[in-house]
XYZ file of C-alpha atoms in Angstrom:
727
model
C -20.991 6.774 11.664
C -22.251 8.552 14.772
C -19.940 10.440 17.062
C -16.989 9.949 14.773
C -14.415 12.182 13.206
C -12.803 11.367 9.900
C -9.013 11.253 10.189
C -7.282 12.220 6.923
C -10.162 10.291 5.386
C -9.887 9.024 1.854
C -12.170 6.112 2.393
C -15.235 8.128 3.349
C -16.092 8.951 -0.236
C -16.592 6.791 -3.261
C -15.004 9.476 -5.435
C -11.829 11.401 -4.754
C -12.443 15.058 -5.464
C -9.973 17.784 -6.180
C -10.222 18.875 -2.531
C -9.051 15.453 -1.287
C -5.939 15.395 -3.373
C -3.020 13.506 -1.893
C 0.006 15.669 -1.268
C 3.561 14.488 -1.455
C 4.027 14.798 2.303
C 0.633 14.057 3.886
C -1.122 11.220 2.099
C -4.582 10.034 2.908
C -5.388 7.380 5.430
C -8.398 5.142 5.775
C -9.182 5.456 9.484
C -12.191 6.995 11.194
C -11.784 8.108 14.807
C -14.472 7.247 17.337
C -14.695 7.964 21.034
C -15.827 4.715 22.694
C -15.466 5.614 26.380
C -15.575 9.093 27.888
C -13.382 9.630 30.931
C -12.621 12.537 33.244
C -9.300 14.275 33.718
C -8.411 12.187 36.769
C -9.097 8.795 35.211
C -5.613 8.104 33.787
C -6.243 5.189 31.333
C -2.832 3.561 31.651
C -3.478 -0.033 30.565
C -5.018 -1.047 27.209
C -5.251 -4.682 26.151
C -7.571 -7.051 24.293
C -8.896 -10.536 24.855
C -11.894 -12.855 24.659
C -13.096 -12.969 28.254
C -16.572 -14.331 27.564
C -15.471 -17.026 25.114
C -17.639 -15.851 22.205
C -14.738 -15.909 19.764
C -14.508 -12.104 19.466
C -11.907 -9.847 21.026
C -12.992 -7.093 23.386
C -11.089 -3.998 24.443
C -10.082 -3.647 28.095
C -8.944 -0.401 29.708
C -7.425 -0.149 33.172
C -7.527 3.246 34.905
C -4.822 4.256 37.309
C -6.648 7.267 38.732
C -9.986 5.594 39.486
C -8.798 2.009 39.852
C -11.485 0.896 37.435
C -11.162 -1.724 34.738
C -13.745 -1.646 31.933
C -14.588 -4.013 29.120
C -15.711 -2.277 25.908
C -17.562 -4.483 23.433
C -17.720 -3.868 19.688
C -21.280 -2.519 20.009
C -20.104 0.072 22.561
C -21.401 -1.737 25.648
C -19.236 -0.986 28.701
C -19.067 -3.407 31.633
C -16.923 -3.828 34.732
C -15.707 -7.413 35.023
C -13.975 -6.673 38.352
C -15.950 -4.966 41.077
C -12.947 -4.233 43.284
C -10.925 -1.123 42.507
C -7.212 -1.292 41.771
C -4.789 1.450 40.745
C -3.935 -0.145 37.423
C -0.494 0.346 35.946
C 0.537 0.075 32.313
C -0.377 -3.459 31.245
C -2.759 -6.353 31.628
C -3.867 -9.477 29.821
C -6.733 -11.898 29.203
C -5.293 -15.414 29.451
C -6.172 -18.889 30.766
C -3.605 -18.752 33.547
C -4.765 -21.848 35.456
C -5.415 -23.994 32.356
C -9.054 -24.713 33.246
C -10.446 -23.716 29.852
C -11.724 -20.296 30.939
C -9.877 -17.027 30.467
C -8.685 -15.082 33.496
C -7.499 -11.484 33.972
C -3.940 -10.514 34.865
C -3.341 -6.932 35.996
C -0.325 -4.884 36.919
C -1.326 -2.548 39.737
C 0.188 -0.124 42.240
C -0.180 -2.882 44.864
C 1.516 -5.591 42.832
C 0.704 -8.215 40.203
C -2.812 -9.670 40.472
C -4.669 -12.526 38.849
C -8.478 -12.592 38.725
C -9.659 -16.117 38.098
C -12.846 -17.030 36.244
C -15.707 -17.522 36.738
C -16.094 -15.169 39.736
C -12.823 -13.310 39.091
C -11.623 -13.633 42.647
C -8.396 -11.734 43.237
C -5.037 -13.286 44.018
C -1.906 -11.208 44.574
C 0.857 -13.136 42.851
C 3.609 -10.641 43.695
C 3.840 -7.352 45.629
C 6.249 -6.007 42.976
C 5.240 -3.244 40.610
C 5.778 -4.168 36.966
C 5.500 -2.283 33.683
C 5.089 -5.110 31.138
C 3.548 -8.583 31.291
C 3.672 -11.515 28.849
C 3.439 -15.332 29.108
C 5.539 -18.399 28.255
C 5.622 -22.120 28.940
C 9.216 -22.429 30.077
C 9.218 -26.124 30.978
C 6.873 -27.669 28.432
C 4.210 -28.752 30.932
C 1.372 -26.992 29.097
C 0.899 -24.376 31.811
C 1.826 -20.739 31.487
C 4.388 -18.829 33.463
C 4.268 -15.051 33.703
C 7.046 -12.926 32.240
C 7.140 -9.467 33.794
C 9.475 -6.533 33.563
C 10.001 -3.585 35.849
C 10.576 0.019 34.968
C 12.720 2.376 37.002
C 9.696 4.470 37.965
C 7.820 1.431 39.294
C 10.093 -0.061 41.874
C 13.361 -1.891 42.178
C 15.129 -3.686 39.418
C 15.031 -0.881 36.903
C 14.048 -3.129 34.010
C 14.845 -6.632 35.297
C 13.131 -9.452 33.379
C 11.506 -11.997 35.697
C 9.560 -15.228 35.395
C 6.797 -15.987 37.915
C 5.467 -19.531 38.359
C 2.853 -21.008 40.645
C -0.642 -22.435 41.023
C -4.064 -20.955 41.692
C -4.599 -20.362 45.411
C -0.896 -20.502 46.235
C 0.799 -17.190 47.069
C 3.189 -15.678 46.477
C 4.297 -17.142 43.192
C 7.953 -18.066 42.833
C 10.037 -15.433 41.080
C 13.377 -15.690 39.359
C 15.338 -13.033 37.542
C 16.335 -13.935 33.996
C 18.122 -10.697 33.208
C 19.245 -7.673 35.189
C 18.875 -4.668 32.931
C 17.743 -1.079 32.522
C 14.764 -0.121 30.411
C 11.268 -1.322 29.585
C 9.364 -3.278 26.961
C 9.178 -7.031 26.228
C 7.481 -9.376 23.786
C 7.232 -13.173 23.637
C 7.312 -15.272 20.471
C 8.865 -18.473 19.148
C 11.798 -16.656 17.628
C 13.891 -19.760 16.868
C 10.963 -21.906 15.652
C 11.603 -24.697 18.163
C 8.059 -24.885 19.484
C 8.273 -22.687 22.598
C 8.035 -18.955 23.211
C 11.169 -16.890 23.705
C 11.492 -13.382 25.154
C 12.501 -10.325 23.126
C 13.597 -6.971 24.516
C 15.698 -4.054 23.328
C 18.604 -5.353 21.239
C 18.528 -8.949 22.450
C 16.432 -12.068 23.002
C 16.289 -14.752 25.665
C 16.183 -18.243 24.231
C 13.794 -20.613 25.997
C 15.592 -23.976 26.201
C 12.369 -25.721 27.240
C 13.720 -27.017 30.555
C 13.536 -23.866 32.634
C 16.884 -22.603 31.378
C 17.337 -19.414 29.339
C 20.204 -18.173 27.175
C 20.734 -14.515 26.347
C 21.461 -13.806 22.665
C 22.190 -10.557 20.868
C 20.035 -9.252 18.072
C 22.082 -6.192 17.174
C 24.455 -3.765 18.833
C 23.100 -1.185 16.396
C 20.144 -0.860 18.759
C 21.487 0.605 22.009
C 18.343 2.230 23.413
C 17.152 0.344 26.534
C 13.593 1.695 26.627
C 11.984 0.094 23.602
C 8.593 -1.076 22.478
C 8.890 -4.415 20.693
C 6.967 -6.008 17.823
C 7.699 -9.497 16.486
C 6.440 -10.643 13.069
C 7.608 -12.028 9.743
C 8.189 -8.614 8.215
C 9.902 -9.659 4.964
C 7.760 -12.722 4.260
C 10.615 -15.243 4.321
C 9.008 -17.517 6.923
C 11.272 -16.372 9.803
C 10.218 -14.043 12.579
C 11.789 -10.603 12.575
C 11.886 -7.939 15.298
C 11.040 -4.212 15.298
C 11.950 -1.664 17.992
C 10.737 1.864 18.787
C 12.156 4.235 21.441
C 9.638 4.513 24.338
C 11.441 6.732 26.853
C 12.749 9.187 28.022
C 11.052 12.412 27.025
C 12.944 15.111 25.090
C 15.360 12.797 23.319
C 15.438 11.361 19.791
C 16.282 8.013 18.243
C 15.152 5.723 15.408
C 12.516 3.119 14.590
C 14.123 0.049 13.049
C 13.500 -3.597 12.315
C 15.955 -6.458 12.343
C 15.782 -9.175 9.739
C 16.474 -12.668 11.002
C 18.801 -13.765 8.242
C 19.372 -17.315 9.415
C 17.893 -19.448 12.194
C 20.991 -21.608 12.644
C 23.552 -18.834 12.881
C 21.319 -16.392 14.768
C 22.287 -13.688 12.280
C 20.406 -10.382 12.079
C 20.613 -7.316 9.834
C 19.320 -3.836 10.630
C 16.759 -2.027 8.468
C 16.019 1.534 9.577
C 12.432 2.717 9.047
C 12.552 6.235 10.531
C 15.915 7.856 11.106
C 14.981 10.511 13.673
C 11.955 10.459 15.960
C 11.112 11.611 19.476
C 11.676 8.942 22.104
C 8.034 8.919 23.209
C 6.887 6.068 20.953
C 5.094 4.081 23.646
C 3.215 1.878 21.147
C 4.408 -0.474 18.428
C 2.058 -3.035 16.903
C 2.430 -5.372 13.895
C -0.243 -6.635 11.508
C -1.482 -6.527 7.921
C -3.346 -3.249 8.291
C -3.821 -2.442 4.603
C -4.770 -6.001 3.636
C -2.066 -6.387 1.008
C -0.591 -9.634 2.354
C 2.433 -8.341 4.273
C 3.050 -7.130 7.815
C 2.752 -3.410 8.525
C 3.542 -1.522 11.729
C 1.501 0.957 13.740
C 3.223 3.328 16.132
C 1.961 6.047 18.452
C 3.709 8.860 20.300
C 2.606 9.763 23.811
C 1.143 13.220 24.353
C 4.381 14.221 26.115
C 6.127 14.751 22.811
C 6.319 17.948 20.788
C 3.228 18.598 18.694
C 2.096 16.896 16.580
C 2.064 13.624 18.490
C 1.746 11.117 15.738
C -0.372 7.984 15.538
C 0.665 6.509 12.229
C 0.688 3.488 9.967
C 4.028 2.354 8.571
C 3.089 0.610 5.337
C 5.405 -2.257 4.505
C 6.361 -2.216 0.814
C 8.823 -5.114 1.190
C 11.880 -4.495 -0.995
C 10.715 -0.968 -1.748
C 10.862 0.434 1.745
C 8.227 1.882 4.040
C 5.621 4.564 3.554
C 4.245 6.504 6.532
C 0.511 7.289 6.637
C -0.758 9.611 9.390
C -3.761 8.439 11.420
C -3.927 11.091 14.163
C -1.805 13.973 15.460
C -2.847 14.142 19.143
C -0.986 11.084 20.350
C -1.906 7.951 22.248
C -0.400 5.560 24.770
C -0.171 1.769 24.599
C -2.399 1.410 21.525
C -3.620 -2.053 20.581
C -4.290 -3.440 17.123
C -7.193 -5.848 16.587
C -10.288 -6.444 14.457
C -12.749 -4.750 16.766
C -15.762 -4.819 14.436
C -14.982 -8.260 12.971
C -15.036 -6.985 9.384
C -11.744 -8.484 8.245
C -9.408 -5.549 8.884
C -7.390 -4.357 11.873
C -8.485 -1.366 13.944
C -6.496 0.724 16.442
C -7.568 1.550 19.999
C -5.848 3.715 22.584
C -5.873 6.795 24.808
C -3.408 9.225 26.304
C -2.472 8.206 29.836
C -2.611 11.759 31.190
C -3.427 15.298 30.146
C -5.760 15.941 27.243
C -7.484 13.301 25.182
C -7.906 10.675 27.913
C -11.136 9.509 26.304
C -10.680 6.048 24.822
C -10.431 6.254 21.042
C -10.894 3.681 18.338
C -9.507 4.418 14.907
C -11.814 2.340 12.769
C -10.135 0.795 9.749
C -12.412 1.389 6.772
C -10.171 -0.274 4.204
C -12.649 -3.148 3.800
C -15.723 -0.936 4.090
C -14.987 1.005 0.911
C -12.204 -0.888 -0.885
C -12.750 1.045 -4.113
C -12.041 4.273 -2.265
C -8.470 3.087 -1.810
C -7.053 5.398 -4.476
C -4.969 8.535 -4.096
C -4.070 11.184 -6.652
C -0.573 12.538 -7.095
C 0.505 15.136 -9.627
C 3.906 14.294 -11.053
C 3.998 17.570 -13.006
C 1.455 20.393 -13.046
C 3.198 22.402 -15.723
C 4.426 20.137 -18.521
C 5.482 22.446 -21.361
C 3.859 22.077 -24.786
C 1.200 19.687 -25.975
C 1.463 15.931 -25.584
C -0.418 13.051 -27.147
C 1.208 10.163 -25.265
C 2.215 9.225 -21.745
C 4.769 6.415 -21.471
C 6.394 4.410 -18.725
C 9.833 2.757 -18.763
C 12.902 2.387 -16.562
C 15.139 5.097 -17.997
C 18.041 5.015 -15.518
C 18.331 1.302 -14.724
C 17.211 1.466 -11.081
C 14.202 -0.868 -11.703
C 11.649 1.855 -10.893
C 9.235 2.794 -13.721
C 9.870 6.331 -14.914
C 7.411 8.459 -16.875
C 7.708 10.257 -20.217
C 5.230 12.692 -21.727
C 5.704 15.371 -24.356
C 9.161 16.890 -24.081
C 9.723 15.789 -20.485
C 10.889 12.713 -18.625
C 10.253 12.179 -14.911
C 12.527 9.949 -12.849
C 10.757 7.857 -10.238
C 12.201 8.616 -6.789
C 11.147 5.173 -5.514
C 10.195 4.547 -1.874
C 7.373 6.996 -1.085
C 7.039 8.250 -4.660
C 7.585 11.929 -3.886
C 9.912 14.501 -5.502
C 10.023 13.295 -9.087
C 13.012 14.698 -10.975
C 12.172 16.463 -14.255
C 14.411 15.984 -17.286
C 14.022 18.174 -20.350
C 14.263 15.995 -23.448
C 14.553 18.866 -25.887
C 12.476 21.662 -27.319
C 8.761 21.960 -26.602
C 8.160 20.758 -30.165
C 9.148 17.214 -29.099
C 6.361 14.730 -28.351
C 7.666 11.377 -27.062
C 5.808 8.513 -28.756
C 7.575 5.210 -27.980
C 10.265 3.849 -25.662
C 12.490 0.807 -26.180
C 16.155 -0.115 -26.470
C 16.576 1.041 -30.039
C 20.372 0.794 -30.211
C 20.554 -2.497 -28.251
C 22.971 -1.128 -25.648
C 20.952 -2.185 -22.621
C 19.045 1.012 -21.841
C 15.761 2.508 -22.968
C 15.731 5.124 -25.704
C 12.825 7.317 -26.758
C 11.371 7.824 -30.226
C 9.706 11.217 -30.571
C 7.884 13.302 -33.120
C 9.473 16.728 -33.519
C 6.891 19.232 -34.719
C 9.107 22.012 -36.050
C 7.141 24.109 -38.574
C 9.791 24.022 -41.262
C 10.743 20.381 -40.838
C 8.420 18.027 -38.902
C 10.304 14.759 -38.429
C 11.135 11.846 -36.170
C 14.067 11.998 -33.773
C 15.636 9.436 -31.485
C 16.515 10.467 -27.946
C 19.543 8.290 -27.251
C 19.957 7.302 -23.602
C 23.463 7.150 -22.123
C 22.204 4.713 -19.498
C 21.679 7.311 -16.786
C 18.683 9.090 -18.312
C 20.808 11.675 -20.101
C 19.551 11.971 -23.663
C 21.094 13.139 -26.921
C 18.897 13.992 -29.899
C 19.653 11.973 -33.041
C 17.876 12.743 -36.307
C 16.314 9.688 -37.980
C 16.050 11.485 -41.324
C 12.400 10.441 -41.567
C 9.866 13.182 -42.242
C 6.291 13.021 -41.004
C 3.628 12.197 -43.542
C 0.595 13.327 -41.497
C -0.554 16.231 -39.327
C 0.306 14.626 -36.008
C 0.924 11.166 -34.677
C -2.075 9.605 -32.963
C -1.380 5.886 -32.565
C 1.761 3.803 -32.017
C 2.148 0.030 -31.760
C 5.270 -2.073 -31.364
C 6.215 -4.890 -33.728
C 8.670 -7.625 -32.909
C 8.185 -7.894 -29.151
C 9.975 -8.470 -26.860
C 12.739 -6.766 -28.876
C 10.997 -4.534 -31.407
C 12.755 -3.407 -34.543
C 10.252 -0.682 -35.128
C 6.805 0.761 -34.588
C 3.592 1.081 -36.560
C 2.285 4.643 -36.920
C -1.250 5.929 -37.231
C -1.949 9.571 -38.120
C -4.677 11.883 -36.926
C -5.183 13.119 -40.491
C -7.651 10.829 -42.340
C -6.538 8.771 -45.297
C -2.906 8.470 -44.271
C -3.090 4.748 -43.611
C -0.542 2.926 -41.481
C 3.231 3.180 -41.759
C 6.036 1.082 -40.362
C 9.050 2.959 -39.013
C 11.968 0.545 -38.705
C 15.105 1.218 -36.696
C 18.494 0.308 -38.207
C 20.448 -2.765 -37.167
C 23.424 -0.488 -36.602
C 23.280 3.078 -35.257
C 25.218 4.212 -38.313
C 22.592 2.849 -40.735
C 19.535 4.757 -41.905
C 16.032 4.432 -40.594
C 13.420 3.158 -43.015
C 9.723 3.892 -43.315
C 7.271 1.898 -45.390
C 3.544 1.794 -45.998
C 1.914 -1.070 -44.175
C -1.733 -0.424 -45.023
C -3.808 2.155 -46.925
C -6.517 1.731 -44.322
C -6.520 3.278 -40.857
C -8.974 4.234 -38.155
C -8.928 7.137 -35.785
C -7.127 7.053 -33.355
C -5.796 4.199 -31.259
C -3.547 1.345 -32.243
C -2.722 -1.888 -30.415
C -0.578 -4.915 -31.222
C -0.911 -8.532 -30.118
C -1.535 -12.059 -31.306
C -5.237 -11.685 -32.087
C -5.650 -15.005 -33.935
C -3.279 -16.980 -31.673
C -1.078 -18.102 -34.568
C 2.206 -16.992 -33.014
C 2.767 -13.645 -34.747
C 1.848 -10.036 -34.005
C -1.355 -8.609 -35.432
C -2.687 -5.055 -35.226
C -5.974 -3.730 -33.858
C -7.206 -0.385 -35.169
C -10.552 -0.261 -33.357
C -13.406 -2.027 -35.121
C -10.972 -3.437 -37.672
C -7.848 -5.501 -37.262
C -4.933 -6.347 -39.518
C -4.018 -9.989 -39.752
C -0.304 -10.655 -40.088
C -0.070 -12.919 -43.142
C 3.746 -12.781 -43.239
C 4.293 -11.378 -45.763
C 1.559 -8.803 -46.091
C -1.469 -7.852 -44.043
C -5.182 -8.398 -44.569
C -7.987 -6.252 -43.152
C -10.499 -8.069 -40.954
C -13.788 -6.729 -39.577
C -14.584 -6.734 -35.872
C -17.714 -4.552 -35.960
C -19.184 -2.874 -39.060
C -21.926 -0.989 -37.189
C -19.689 1.513 -35.391
C -17.326 3.575 -37.521
C -15.864 5.955 -34.919
C -13.661 3.914 -32.578
C -11.075 5.892 -30.682
C -8.882 4.080 -28.167
C -8.485 0.336 -27.898
C -6.569 -2.224 -25.884
C -6.104 -6.008 -26.024
C -6.837 -8.138 -22.964
C -8.303 -11.519 -22.050
C -11.574 -10.239 -20.618
C -13.427 -13.560 -20.284
C -10.479 -15.651 -19.112
C -10.530 -18.117 -22.031
C -6.849 -17.628 -22.850
C -7.484 -15.583 -26.027
C -7.079 -11.889 -26.682
C -10.247 -9.819 -26.648
C -10.578 -6.228 -27.885
C -11.746 -3.340 -25.693
C -12.871 -0.209 -27.557
C -13.820 3.269 -26.416
C -15.809 5.077 -29.106
C -15.101 8.658 -30.093
C -17.323 11.147 -28.305
C -15.653 14.402 -27.321
C -17.503 15.982 -24.394
C -20.579 13.824 -25.020
C -21.713 10.300 -24.116
C -19.870 7.451 -25.803
C -19.827 3.679 -25.481
C -17.237 1.295 -24.135
C -17.494 -2.239 -25.434
C -15.446 -5.385 -25.627
C -15.369 -7.949 -28.410
C -14.650 -11.655 -28.228
C -13.878 -13.888 -31.194
C -16.126 -16.927 -31.587
C -15.295 -19.254 -34.501
C -13.999 -16.427 -36.649
C -16.795 -13.969 -35.841
C -16.785 -11.216 -33.250
C -19.421 -10.754 -30.564
C -19.938 -7.326 -29.028
C -20.490 -6.937 -25.264
C -21.482 -3.639 -23.688
C -19.448 -2.330 -20.769
C -20.909 1.123 -20.168
C -21.409 4.655 -21.425
C -19.443 7.660 -20.179
C -18.578 11.116 -21.454
C -15.753 10.995 -23.996
C -14.301 7.487 -23.450
C -11.068 8.347 -25.269
C -8.698 6.832 -22.707
C -8.907 3.111 -21.981
C -6.786 0.517 -20.223
C -7.267 -3.014 -18.910
C -5.787 -4.874 -15.936
C -6.735 -6.783 -12.798
C -7.107 -3.613 -10.767
C -8.792 -5.081 -7.700
C -6.669 -8.226 -7.442
C -9.542 -10.703 -7.793
C -8.063 -12.614 -10.725
C -9.998 -11.129 -13.660
C -9.487 -8.176 -15.976
C -11.139 -4.844 -15.225
C -11.370 -1.837 -17.565
C -10.039 1.648 -16.827
C -11.540 4.635 -18.648
C -10.973 8.387 -18.458
C -13.377 11.025 -19.744
C -12.315 13.425 -22.513
C -14.603 16.285 -21.508
C -13.249 19.594 -22.761
C -16.511 21.499 -22.258
C -16.709 20.764 -18.531
C -13.345 19.375 -17.356
C -14.205 19.850 -13.664
C -16.859 17.166 -14.033
C -14.649 14.745 -15.984
C -14.310 11.376 -14.292
C -11.810 8.568 -14.038
C -13.699 5.267 -13.994
C -12.908 1.647 -13.334
C -15.406 -0.879 -14.644
C -15.185 -3.834 -12.296
C -15.565 -7.221 -13.979
C -18.190 -8.446 -11.524
C -18.910 -11.782 -13.154
C -15.287 -12.527 -14.002
C -16.140 -13.315 -17.635
C -17.086 -9.843 -18.856
C -20.842 -10.465 -18.717
C -21.539 -8.074 -15.826
C -19.800 -4.801 -14.995
C -20.048 -2.242 -12.217
C -18.762 1.311 -12.688
C -16.476 2.630 -9.914
C -15.747 6.350 -9.806
C -12.117 6.933 -8.808
C -11.646 10.668 -9.301
C -13.558 13.710 -10.553
C -11.892 16.825 -11.918
C -9.323 15.669 -14.494
C -9.906 15.600 -18.234
C -8.247 12.590 -19.882
C -6.855 12.051 -23.366
C -4.641 9.050 -24.025
C -4.492 8.618 -20.297
C -5.661 5.637 -18.254
C -2.375 3.864 -18.889
C -2.077 0.999 -16.446
C 1.339 0.448 -14.853
C 2.660 -0.459 -11.388
C 4.462 2.804 -10.691
C 5.289 2.129 -7.038
C 6.134 -1.576 -7.523
C 3.778 -2.720 -4.803
C 2.242 -5.488 -6.894
C -0.945 -3.768 -8.024
C -1.587 -1.641 -11.127
C -1.694 2.129 -10.831
C -2.972 4.565 -13.466
C -1.044 7.194 -15.426
C -2.941 9.913 -17.241
C -2.630 13.115 -19.222
C -5.220 15.313 -20.871
C -5.612 17.454 -23.970
C -6.837 20.514 -22.162
C -4.347 20.691 -19.272
C -0.610 20.325 -18.606
C -0.731 17.838 -15.715
C 0.936 14.443 -15.601
C -1.023 12.485 -13.016
C -0.449 9.288 -11.082
C -3.416 7.625 -9.424
C -2.065 5.376 -6.688
C -3.799 2.037 -6.184
C -4.124 1.200 -2.485
C -6.989 -1.271 -2.763
C -6.929 -4.002 -0.109
C -7.498 -7.722 -0.410
C -10.675 -7.878 1.666
C -12.908 -10.893 2.342
C -15.920 -9.300 0.661
C -14.012 -8.023 -2.344
C -14.186 -9.720 -5.718
C -16.627 -12.126 -7.305
């Protein structure tokens, strides 16, 4: 895009490279900054607001300049016009609204010479009040279908020091009648139907004014926990419960600190509210607070901006709403802005940000273009959970180890406790010696917490051990007494879901077949191991009801084992490919039956990915794609369009810097057509591409490890639900 600067840009590239890695403290954003109107140092762009003045159905950006008295209209294509020829020293707010109810939108401006209305079609000026105001909103206080003006002073702009007033009148009649609803200090108001009775109420710092619908107003408290009078206000259903909630940010004065918080409306009848703090400590120069679904994930986010008067950096930032899992802050800019607005400027289905500093540097009008729907597949970030895992590892697992509901991670001889919230600062737990390789996780001793079964590769005595969880992710090693019968464990599958008694084992060493390791009914009893099949395939192993008969079968790759209860029979999926590696079961075509996805063995060279569907007892092969070393596969609805996609990581030991993480998008929805999406380049994968919702935001993330490195990596899914996305 011309004349644009990429701000912390993740969405500018189809592939995340090692140089764009997400850190734990400064994650990527998806905004591009553009300058849309160049101003001089004396311009002072105080007012920023949006509206549809020409009635074309699209919102335009309006900027009112205090220094020059100019008001400009900036269209999405960059066209700048002046809807008002007369100059006014514009103050901090304005609006596009049909004030006289004639079907055409008018302009309302707060100026140094009072409150003005400019009526369409010629935009003739009418001074409604000589008072200087700081904020302007609109209500219908008597139910007659016509709007009254709600305005609020600020101590710097005249008398009243924050009084809330209602102005009512008719076009051509001046001055309009004013009445004071509330005598108060401070600034900032918003109007919304807070009590869901059909009319708009007024919200300001810590309280709201109930519109009774007959010209009467009742003051009601929101929370005494908010005691900062200068507050920007945002009203939205933040928690998705169908009731409007309220958020506040400290707008003034300079050189002090406070919090950003939102208040949940717990009950409409009782007018009960509960405080939820978003940011504990922030400079009181947050002169912008806007609400909307910025990341297109179905919930309401917040955007805030600090004025340039704060200490550097002056943050423009997105507060991502993660519902029950808190908020995550994403930086957009670090040079500040004043009175930013949030709207879909380019009409592409996502919300953009527009603003400018009111004084000093950076008075040019900026638009931070939301690219989340331009490149939805670029909405991935990479986080390294551990860059120095000791020893070699074959598996990476996910389970809640400490009972806090957050998925933790296990790989090799280490466990990593999920910190929740923003996903930073994972706590490492040493499970034992470096010779331990965790292979499976379930509640083995039936005490309500997750234990870990591991292979212990001690030279003199390779064996299986159980890492017994005390419930708080403190583990004690317990010897199963079962020795290994192969070189090293390569595949594990659970039997007896949802409460498995044991696991099926597949060895890297050829000819070792499949074994069943069964846990005891009582911790004091002995473990048992038995031979399940003389046949095995290298290297993956999956379990599921392949034939839909109600029991658990096993998939080895191009063969599967039918559960005949008792006994197992070998069935052929594909007899033309004898080197399958990893496999996973998933309903690829949406017919309600399990299909088999296979990545074929090809270390550091091209290999196929295919899926197989069962038709009347025979299997039909469908090609997905060819990548280097497809020895990590997973399957899930990654893009949220209702069908199953395939995740694949490249096992490229010869050139790991070129190794890719791919997602094959199920374009047709039935597995007939696929499109390869490159997510990251620079990580070698082996038994990675495990799909799990690590951050509990409702979409699947990817866990991965490699054979040639010691990293445990989390690829964070931040893909939006955009209008153009999907089938």
